[in-house]
Amino acid sequence: MLKHTKYISFIKHDLLLNNINNHNNFEYYKTVLNEIYKLNPKKNIDEKIISKYENLSSRYQSILLDNLFTIFNNLHSLNLDKRLWKILIGHWLFRYCNIFISRWHRLNLLQKKKIKNFYCAKTNTNLLLTKDTNHIIQSSHDDIFNSYIYKAILKNKKNIKIFELETIYFKKKDKIDLKILLKKILLIFQKLDKRNRKKIRYFFYHTYLNKKILNKLNKKINQKDLSYLPDRIEEGKVDAALRKKLTKILSSKIKTNDPLLISLISNFFNMFPSIYLESFIDNFKKIDKSHWPYNPKLIFTSNSFDTDEYFKFYTINKIHYFKSKYFCGQHGNNCGTFITRSRNVEQDTSDIFFTWGWKTKFYKNHIKLFNFRQPILNKSNPTHKTSSPLFILDGYPHDINLFSEPFIFDQKTSNFLKSLNTYFRNKKILIKKYNQSNIDKLIPKMYQNLNIKFVKNYNILNYLKENEIFVFLYDSTGFLEMINLNKPCLMFIDTPLSLYYENAIMCYKKLISKNIIFDDYEKLFAHLNKISNNVESWWNSGNIQNEIDKFRKVYSSTSSKPIEKLVKLINKHA
């Protein structure tokens, strides 16, 4: 019996990748990824493979949804449009298909090396049931979860052997979160004020618009500027017999010899959240008594369409009963530029989708607007207190894409530290880490003599006057915000341009030629050192401002009258 918190996803037959003294949540998982991509380093981000899998994932999602929505309507005696089921479960289904496809790809890479013996953790099916969309995202790092996925795929492969090893799974104790407790108290007060809240006709919820603009927008359409907190969505008691029956029904509806699709079908109800199944009716009807607007003419969000389960239940309820219009806004960067993040559920299901300036051939419901976070162009630069650049790190990515972002992140971070050691050894290094990241505790000993200071996790806007230039170490929404604020900034991209759309590649290449965007650390640090004494003059030079303006118009557009534009569109389409 191996006693450790998380057991290995799978192990190469001649290499045991475990350390029973290490209790890191995904230490084994990261080791497995490294082992795979050491064998095939270029296969992780091969644009042809990713494009192929992107189409495959879309096809699988469509096949499953086409059959699931009739199964669920029959089960619950409802007649919800397929579109509404996609609003509710589409983001979960997207992750579910991507996770299976990416793990299938990794197993294929190992099999090409004639590896035939696979060791998996012995798992209880109950451990694999996901609670909601956020839970499947968080589970993507979990070794027990991944072991189950690999084993499920391997069962449909030939000429291999699967060995199950005993393990003990220790659940972490839930910590008391004061923020959650405060929200519960505020929710009680909001429910007491239900009468005023239910009358709202235009429901703006996590729109990404800043507070000043949102307040003015509400005044313009003569309604109160109110905030809303979601109520609790209940999990149901798992009905094993029902799930077994539904698996048989789904299997009978989808006739296929595709082993990967067979795996998706046979394991679907082992992982499908109970909030969408056993407790669906209770959660759907719960919205009738909600403290949120009762009969909204318009529902508009730029953020909550993914993991906010209460919002999704609310939205499908109001569209179904009151024909409410559903508007979505672009959530941030990569949408419209990056291949795997530009065609998604919110664009498929919204009546109107607002972009930050770009257009696409894939959708007819798009309207070009502006960067919701920073819609107004700032013509002057903020003053600064220090000439030290502020390096902004991304958070550790979830492993839910069609390529391994964790593997890329580890490579990028290692290369960044090496570059600091080479080019910034004797300089003050200020780094802003992402939210709860613990990267400051994981820096190898060889780099601990560097003069690194991790700044507090405040909003990046708090550092506008502190640092002369920002350096984003990933393709960041923050970069789009900063060019609208006219703040000197640089950006490093860690994925190849071949994974971007053709129009985006042209725009990115122009900024690369002007030393604003980089894909090489040596060039990035050489440029930082070159402009260290004249950042402002470099940034304000005509050729730099001209190129940034061209980029801004497409991917981070601005408006001198954002409220008037929004009111006009609301009156026309709502």
PDB file of N, CA and C in Angstrom, residues 32-33 161 206 243 302 325 424:
ATOM      1  N   VAL A  32       5.115  13.071 -14.846  1.00  0.00           N
ATOM      2  CA  VAL A  32       4.610  12.272 -15.955  1.00  0.00           C
ATOM      3  C   VAL A  32       4.588  13.102 -17.234  1.00  0.00           C
ATOM      4  N   LEU A  33       4.106  14.346 -17.155  1.00  0.00           N
ATOM      5  CA  LEU A  33       4.077  15.220 -18.327  1.00  0.00           C
ATOM      6  C   LEU A  33       5.483  15.425 -18.877  1.00  0.00           C
ATOM      7  N   LYS A 161      -1.198  -3.659 -21.473  1.00  0.00           N
ATOM      8  CA  LYS A 161      -1.603  -4.230 -20.189  1.00  0.00           C
ATOM      9  C   LYS A 161      -1.775  -3.110 -19.175  1.00  0.00           C
ATOM     10  N   HIS A 206     -21.407  41.121 -13.783  1.00  0.00           N
ATOM     11  CA  HIS A 206     -20.004  40.843 -14.095  1.00  0.00           C
ATOM     12  C   HIS A 206     -19.713  41.124 -15.563  1.00  0.00           C
ATOM     13  N   ARG A 243     -27.921   6.601 -13.524  1.00  0.00           N
ATOM     14  CA  ARG A 243     -26.761   6.893 -14.357  1.00  0.00           C
ATOM     15  C   ARG A 243     -26.388   5.696 -15.244  1.00  0.00           C
ATOM     16  N   SER A 302     -19.894  39.359 -19.061  1.00  0.00           N
ATOM     17  CA  SER A 302     -18.654  39.088 -19.797  1.00  0.00           C
ATOM     18  C   SER A 302     -17.782  38.087 -19.040  1.00  0.00           C
ATOM     19  N   LYS A 325     -33.374  38.484 -23.639  1.00  0.00           N
ATOM     20  CA  LYS A 325     -32.232  38.546 -24.531  1.00  0.00           C
ATOM     21  C   LYS A 325     -30.957  38.284 -23.731  1.00  0.00           C
ATOM     22  N   PHE A 424      20.123  40.152 -15.660  1.00  0.00           N
ATOM     23  CA  PHE A 424      19.667  41.069 -14.603  1.00  0.00           C
ATOM     24  C   PHE A 424      20.266  40.704 -13.248  1.00  0.00           C
TER      25      PHE A 424
END
